[in-house]
Short mmCIF file of C-alpha atoms in Angstrom, two decimals:
data_model
loop_
_atom_site.label_atom_id
_atom_site.label_comp_id
_atom_site.label_asym_id
_atom_site.label_seq_id
_atom_site.Cartn_x
_atom_site.Cartn_y
_atom_site.Cartn_z
CA MET M 1 -52.46 -32.10 -6.46
CA SER M 2 -51.93 -33.00 -10.26
CA HIS M 3 -49.09 -32.12 -12.31
CA VAL M 4 -49.29 -29.29 -14.11
CA ALA M 5 -47.41 -27.17 -17.33
CA ASN M 6 -47.90 -23.81 -18.52
CA ILE M 7 -47.22 -23.46 -22.35
CA MET M 8 -47.25 -21.14 -24.50
CA LEU M 9 -46.72 -20.84 -28.76
CA SER M 10 -46.56 -18.17 -30.08
CA VAL M 11 -47.20 -18.65 -34.05
CA ASP M 12 -47.69 -16.76 -37.88
CA PRO M 13 -50.96 -15.78 -38.35
CA ASP M 14 -51.43 -17.87 -41.37
CA ASP M 15 -50.30 -20.93 -39.04
CA ARG M 16 -53.72 -20.66 -36.86
CA PRO M 17 -56.23 -23.74 -38.57
CA THR M 18 -52.65 -25.41 -36.70
CA VAL M 19 -52.82 -24.47 -33.63
CA GLU M 20 -56.97 -25.79 -33.55
CA SER M 21 -55.68 -28.82 -34.43
CA LEU M 22 -53.04 -29.03 -31.87
CA SER M 23 -55.82 -27.87 -28.91
CA ARG M 24 -58.11 -30.19 -30.60
CA TRP M 25 -55.48 -32.77 -30.21
CA LEU M 26 -54.80 -31.84 -26.25
CA GLN M 27 -58.70 -31.88 -25.60
CA THR M 28 -58.83 -35.87 -26.90
CA SER M 29 -55.86 -37.06 -27.73
CA ALA M 30 -52.71 -36.14 -25.58
CA PRO M 31 -49.96 -39.03 -24.68
CA LEU M 32 -51.03 -39.00 -20.08
CA ARG M 33 -48.29 -38.19 -17.85
CA GLY M 34 -47.88 -41.21 -15.43
CA HIS M 35 -51.63 -42.92 -16.73
CA GLY M 36 -49.55 -46.05 -17.72
CA PRO M 37 -48.01 -46.50 -21.36
CA GLY M 38 -50.52 -45.80 -24.15
CA ALA M 39 -52.39 -44.27 -22.00
CA THR M 40 -54.51 -41.01 -23.77
CA GLY M 41 -56.86 -38.29 -23.00
CA ARG M 42 -57.76 -34.63 -22.64
CA VAL M 43 -54.90 -32.28 -20.76
CA GLY M 44 -56.89 -29.11 -21.32
CA PRO M 45 -56.99 -26.36 -23.94
CA LEU M 46 -55.35 -23.56 -25.56
CA GLY M 47 -56.31 -19.96 -25.69
CA GLY M 48 -55.38 -17.16 -27.73
CA THR M 49 -54.73 -14.03 -26.01
CA THR M 50 -54.16 -11.99 -29.04
CA GLY M 51 -56.63 -10.48 -31.39
CA GLU M 52 -58.43 -7.17 -31.58
CA ASP M 53 -57.77 -5.86 -27.90
CA THR M 54 -53.98 -5.89 -28.22
CA ARG M 55 -53.86 -3.59 -30.37
CA ARG M 56 -50.39 -1.65 -29.75
CA GLY M 57 -50.13 1.82 -28.70
CA ASP M 58 -50.23 3.36 -33.21
CA GLY M 59 -53.36 1.26 -33.33
CA GLY M 60 -51.42 -1.91 -34.78
CA PHE M 61 -51.82 -5.40 -34.46
CA PRO M 62 -49.19 -7.69 -33.49
CA GLU M 63 -47.54 -10.02 -35.70
CA ARG M 64 -48.05 -12.80 -33.67
CA ASP M 65 -50.56 -14.32 -32.52
CA VAL M 66 -49.66 -16.56 -29.36
CA TYR M 67 -51.70 -19.03 -27.46
CA ALA M 68 -50.97 -20.37 -23.85
CA GLY M 69 -52.46 -22.85 -21.31
CA ALA M 70 -52.38 -25.02 -18.37
CA LEU M 71 -52.17 -28.92 -19.69
CA ASP M 72 -52.95 -31.08 -16.39
CA HIS M 73 -50.85 -34.25 -16.77
CA ALA M 74 -49.92 -34.07 -20.50
CA ASP M 75 -46.47 -36.75 -21.84
CA LEU M 76 -44.48 -33.25 -22.24
CA ASP M 77 -42.05 -35.71 -24.79
CA GLU M 78 -44.64 -36.65 -26.34
CA LEU M 79 -46.66 -32.97 -26.87
CA ILE M 80 -42.97 -31.40 -27.95
CA ALA M 81 -42.67 -34.40 -30.77
CA HIS M 82 -46.67 -33.51 -31.71
CA VAL M 83 -46.13 -29.93 -32.01
CA GLU M 84 -42.60 -30.91 -34.52
CA ARG M 85 -44.74 -33.84 -36.33
CA LEU M 86 -47.34 -31.10 -37.75
CA ALA M 87 -47.52 -29.32 -40.92
CA TRP M 88 -46.44 -25.57 -40.71
CA ARG M 89 -46.92 -23.32 -42.72
CA GLN M 90 -44.78 -20.56 -41.19
CA PRO M 91 -42.55 -22.69 -38.99
CA GLU M 92 -39.82 -20.56 -38.48
CA PHE M 93 -42.06 -18.46 -37.11
CA VAL M 94 -43.32 -20.84 -34.13
CA HIS M 95 -41.49 -20.53 -31.11
CA LEU M 96 -43.01 -23.31 -27.87
CA PHE M 97 -42.52 -22.12 -24.51
CA VAL M 98 -42.92 -24.88 -21.38
CA THR M 99 -42.37 -25.08 -18.00
CA ASP M 100 -43.60 -27.50 -15.51
CA GLN M 101 -45.18 -27.78 -12.04
CA GLU M 102 -41.86 -27.21 -10.34
CA GLN M 103 -39.69 -25.25 -12.75
CA SER M 104 -38.95 -21.76 -12.41
CA SER M 105 -39.09 -20.45 -16.25
CA PHE M 106 -39.44 -21.33 -19.04
CA ARG M 107 -37.90 -23.74 -21.91
CA VAL M 108 -38.16 -22.91 -25.07
CA TRP M 109 -38.11 -25.00 -28.43
CA ARG M 110 -38.21 -23.29 -31.78
CA PHE M 111 -37.39 -24.72 -35.27
CA HIS M 112 -33.82 -25.43 -36.86
CA GLY M 113 -34.40 -27.40 -40.27
CA PRO M 114 -36.80 -29.71 -39.61
CA LYS M 115 -36.44 -30.16 -36.48
CA LEU M 116 -37.32 -28.54 -32.89
CA ARG M 117 -34.23 -27.59 -30.98
CA GLN M 118 -34.32 -25.86 -27.24
CA ILE M 119 -32.24 -22.96 -27.19
CA SER M 120 -33.44 -21.23 -24.17
CA PRO M 121 -31.37 -22.26 -21.65
CA GLU M 122 -28.99 -22.41 -23.60
CA GLY M 123 -30.58 -25.49 -25.55
CA ARG M 124 -30.02 -28.36 -23.34
CA GLU M 125 -32.78 -30.33 -21.94
CA GLU M 126 -31.07 -32.29 -19.49
CA GLU M 127 -31.18 -29.24 -17.47
CA VAL M 128 -34.27 -30.34 -16.09
CA ARG M 129 -34.07 -34.37 -16.86
CA PRO M 130 -31.24 -34.83 -16.92
CA ALA M 131 -29.08 -37.60 -19.69
CA GLY M 132 -28.60 -40.84 -18.25
CA GLY M 133 -30.86 -40.03 -15.26
CA PRO M 134 -34.30 -42.28 -13.48
CA PRO M 135 -37.25 -41.18 -15.98
CA ASP M 136 -39.33 -40.47 -13.08
CA ILE M 137 -36.34 -38.04 -12.06
CA HIS M 138 -35.81 -34.68 -12.65
CA THR M 139 -33.49 -31.45 -11.31
CA ARG M 140 -34.51 -27.79 -9.64
CA PHE M 141 -31.98 -25.49 -8.05
CA ALA M 142 -32.54 -25.61 -3.86
CA LEU M 143 -34.18 -22.53 -2.15
CA ALA M 144 -34.10 -21.11 0.76
CA GLY M 145 -37.70 -22.87 1.50
CA ASP M 146 -35.24 -26.99 1.12
CA VAL M 147 -33.53 -26.29 3.79
CA GLU M 148 -35.55 -29.35 5.95
CA LEU M 149 -34.97 -31.02 2.93
CA LEU M 150 -30.69 -30.28 2.91
CA ARG M 151 -31.29 -31.20 7.18
CA ASP M 152 -32.87 -34.90 6.09
CA MET M 153 -29.69 -35.24 3.09
CA VAL M 154 -27.62 -34.33 5.73
CA VAL M 155 -28.85 -36.93 7.89
CA ALA M 156 -28.88 -39.62 4.27
CA ALA M 157 -25.70 -39.10 3.82
CA VAL M 158 -24.39 -39.16 7.87
CA ASN M 159 -26.55 -42.85 8.30
CA TRP M 160 -25.33 -44.81 4.99
CA GLY M 161 -24.21 -47.58 6.37
CA PRO M 162 -26.00 -51.07 7.64
CA GLY M 163 -25.74 -50.45 10.70
CA PRO M 164 -27.69 -48.63 13.35
CA ALA M 165 -29.49 -45.39 12.17
CA ALA M 166 -28.30 -42.23 13.91
CA PRO M 167 -31.57 -40.39 15.52
CA ARG M 168 -31.55 -36.98 13.09
CA GLU M 169 -32.04 -34.56 16.29
CA ALA M 170 -28.22 -36.37 17.34
CA VAL M 171 -26.82 -35.67 13.52
CA LEU M 172 -28.43 -31.99 13.53
CA SER M 173 -27.42 -31.29 16.64
CA ASP M 174 -23.25 -31.88 16.04
CA PRO M 175 -21.82 -28.64 14.95
CA ARG M 176 -19.80 -29.98 12.52
CA ASN M 177 -23.17 -31.66 10.42
CA ALA M 178 -25.32 -28.64 11.07
CA HIS M 179 -23.35 -26.30 9.77
CA TYR M 180 -23.66 -27.91 6.37
CA VAL M 181 -27.21 -26.26 6.47
CA ASP M 182 -27.45 -23.88 8.63
CA GLY M 183 -28.51 -20.56 7.53
CA TRP M 184 -29.19 -21.41 4.40
CA PRO M 185 -28.58 -20.25 1.89
CA ARG M 186 -26.18 -18.15 2.23
CA PRO M 187 -23.24 -16.46 -0.42
CA GLY M 188 -21.50 -18.89 -2.08
CA ASP M 189 -24.22 -21.53 -1.42
CA LEU M 190 -24.93 -23.56 -4.56
CA GLY M 191 -27.60 -27.00 -4.84
CA LEU M 192 -30.54 -29.24 -6.60
CA VAL M 193 -33.83 -30.92 -5.16
CA ALA M 194 -34.10 -34.31 -7.19
CA LEU M 195 -37.96 -35.09 -7.52
CA ALA M 196 -39.98 -38.25 -8.57
CA THR M 197 -43.31 -38.53 -9.62
CA ARG M 198 -44.39 -41.37 -8.12
CA GLU M 199 -48.17 -42.73 -8.07
CA VAL M 200 -47.98 -43.23 -4.57
CA ASP M 201 -47.57 -39.45 -4.53
CA ARG M 202 -50.60 -38.84 -6.33
CA TRP M 203 -48.05 -38.31 -9.06
CA GLU M 204 -47.55 -35.03 -6.83
CA PRO M 205 -43.10 -34.54 -7.46
CA ALA M 206 -42.05 -35.79 -4.63
CA PRO M 207 -37.67 -34.13 -3.02
CA VAL M 208 -35.69 -37.99 -2.58
CA GLY M 209 -32.78 -36.25 -2.80
CA ALA M 210 -30.60 -33.17 -2.63
CA ALA M 211 -27.18 -32.41 -3.64
CA TRP M 212 -25.59 -29.05 -2.33
CA LEU M 213 -22.00 -26.66 -2.25
CA ARG M 214 -20.42 -24.80 0.36
CA HIS M 215 -17.64 -22.93 1.10
CA PHE M 216 -15.90 -23.19 4.77
CA THR M 217 -12.91 -21.82 6.68
CA GLU M 218 -9.94 -22.70 7.71
CA ASP M 219 -11.37 -21.48 11.49
CA ASP M 220 -14.78 -23.64 10.72
CA PRO M 221 -14.21 -26.15 8.68
CA GLY M 222 -15.30 -29.24 7.15
CA TYR M 223 -15.00 -33.06 6.70
CA GLY M 224 -13.64 -32.79 3.48
CA PHE M 225 -11.49 -29.09 3.81
CA VAL M 226 -9.19 -28.34 1.89
CA GLY M 227 -8.99 -24.48 0.95
CA ASP M 228 -11.61 -21.43 1.59
CA ASP M 229 -11.22 -21.20 -2.40
CA VAL M 230 -12.94 -24.93 -2.65
CA PRO M 231 -16.57 -25.32 -1.84
CA GLU M 232 -17.30 -28.86 -0.14
CA LEU M 233 -20.58 -31.33 -1.77
CA SER M 234 -22.76 -32.77 0.15
CA ILE M 235 -24.93 -35.62 -1.47
CA GLY M 236 -27.71 -36.81 0.37
CA VAL M 237 -30.65 -39.73 -1.31
CA ASP M 238 -33.67 -41.24 -0.16
CA ALA M 239 -32.50 -44.92 0.37
CA ALA M 240 -35.30 -46.65 -2.04
CA GLN M 241 -33.62 -44.29 -4.72
CA ARG M 242 -29.66 -45.48 -4.55
CA GLY M 243 -28.96 -47.30 -7.19
CA ARG M 244 -30.82 -45.55 -9.51
CA GLY M 245 -28.32 -42.98 -11.26
CA THR M 246 -30.34 -40.11 -9.27
CA GLY M 247 -26.83 -39.65 -7.91
CA THR M 248 -25.10 -39.45 -10.99
CA ALA M 249 -27.98 -37.01 -11.90
CA LEU M 250 -27.14 -34.38 -8.84
CA ILE M 251 -23.92 -34.64 -9.72
CA ARG M 252 -23.08 -34.11 -13.24
CA ARG M 253 -25.15 -31.14 -12.96
CA LEU M 254 -24.27 -29.37 -10.51
CA LEU M 255 -20.43 -29.71 -11.37
CA ARG M 256 -21.86 -28.29 -14.88
CA THR M 257 -23.24 -25.83 -12.97
CA ALA M 258 -20.63 -24.69 -10.66
CA ARG M 259 -18.09 -24.77 -13.65
CA GLU M 260 -20.14 -22.55 -15.77
CA ALA M 261 -19.87 -20.53 -12.00
CA GLY M 262 -16.65 -19.69 -12.55
CA ILE M 263 -15.51 -22.85 -9.94
CA GLU M 264 -12.31 -24.12 -10.12
CA ARG M 265 -12.60 -27.66 -8.02
CA VAL M 266 -14.88 -29.81 -5.79
CA SER M 267 -13.84 -31.09 -2.78
CA LEU M 268 -16.20 -33.45 -0.76
CA SER M 269 -15.19 -36.47 2.43
CA VAL M 270 -16.66 -39.50 1.44
CA GLY M 271 -15.99 -43.29 4.06
CA ARG M 272 -13.60 -44.91 3.08
CA ASP M 273 -16.07 -48.26 2.73
CA ASN M 274 -17.94 -46.11 1.00
CA PRO M 275 -19.73 -47.77 -2.14
CA ALA M 276 -20.06 -44.05 -2.74
CA VAL M 277 -16.62 -43.91 -3.73
CA GLY M 278 -17.05 -45.44 -6.55
CA LEU M 279 -19.36 -43.15 -7.86
CA TYR M 280 -17.19 -40.13 -7.12
CA THR M 281 -14.67 -41.37 -9.02
CA ARG M 282 -16.92 -41.97 -11.91
CA GLU M 283 -17.24 -38.73 -11.69
CA GLY M 284 -13.71 -36.99 -11.54
CA PHE M 285 -12.95 -36.65 -7.92
CA ARG M 286 -9.45 -38.21 -6.97
CA LEU M 287 -7.80 -38.88 -3.47
CA HIS M 288 -6.42 -35.50 -1.62
CA GLY M 289 -3.34 -36.49 0.44
CA ARG M 290 -2.86 -40.07 1.38
CA ASP M 291 -5.47 -40.24 3.76
CA GLU M 292 -3.83 -43.43 5.67
CA GLY M 293 -5.57 -44.84 8.25
CA GLU M 294 -8.10 -42.58 8.34
CA ASP M 295 -11.48 -43.70 8.49
CA SER M 296 -12.84 -41.31 5.43
CA LEU M 297 -11.20 -40.33 2.28
CA THR M 298 -10.92 -36.75 1.02
CA MET M 299 -11.27 -36.40 -3.22
CA VAL M 300 -11.30 -33.07 -5.59
CA VAL M 301 -12.59 -32.14 -9.24
CA HIS M 302 -10.61 -30.41 -11.30
CA LEU M 303 -13.88 -27.94 -12.97
CA ARG M 304 -10.93 -26.63 -15.26
#
């Protein structure tokens, strides 16, 4: 399966020649994603979607031309940069819509002066490719179909240490671990999945980590339980991805999303000797209580 991106481009009719030039570039010399530095080639054409058969009910024609295409292995950063460099006659009417293979909604760019600026969602490209994260990693929200991945990440989190790994069945049969995922997603759950685009996976985005929040109660507490109103963070990253910034990218986007959702505090539990303590501290988590003599620490971050 190839790496596909769907794009749409809305322009003033005066810019039809500019779109034709862009389409020729996409069919001949566009930079390729996942083919090594400097690789170029055909990623796909743009086709017009407006014309005489798209009249309004009163017989008038659309005021803008709309073009669309499914691009295969297109380097999206280079595509956006190329669109910005083109000599548009009416740049104020240019809108670029892009959705990548693992995204559920379009991102939208328009010109602000000479520069293209992402205006949706909320002008933040790092929503998808977090700033400072590995260049081959992007994130998306965790869906109902990700439950087995989350179970794998629970097992990865339990087996963080250098000793013998506990079998998956043993980890997930323990109710203290299983309740972090059982019934996913239930009301109040919020999660992200990290995906890597690698040659070993034939450039198909493959999940390599996840982070999620879940509320617990005093009758059924998590390891890092603080209160009914404080969701607990769980995170797991494939061993081969640790130390590359994948966990940082997941935590930063998840905490920002939680803040925007009105969540005021998030807790977690971490082994006292786990190197991830440093990561959590850098991201604002602080020790909750004394936890003297305990093998694990409970930490809390205040989001407001």
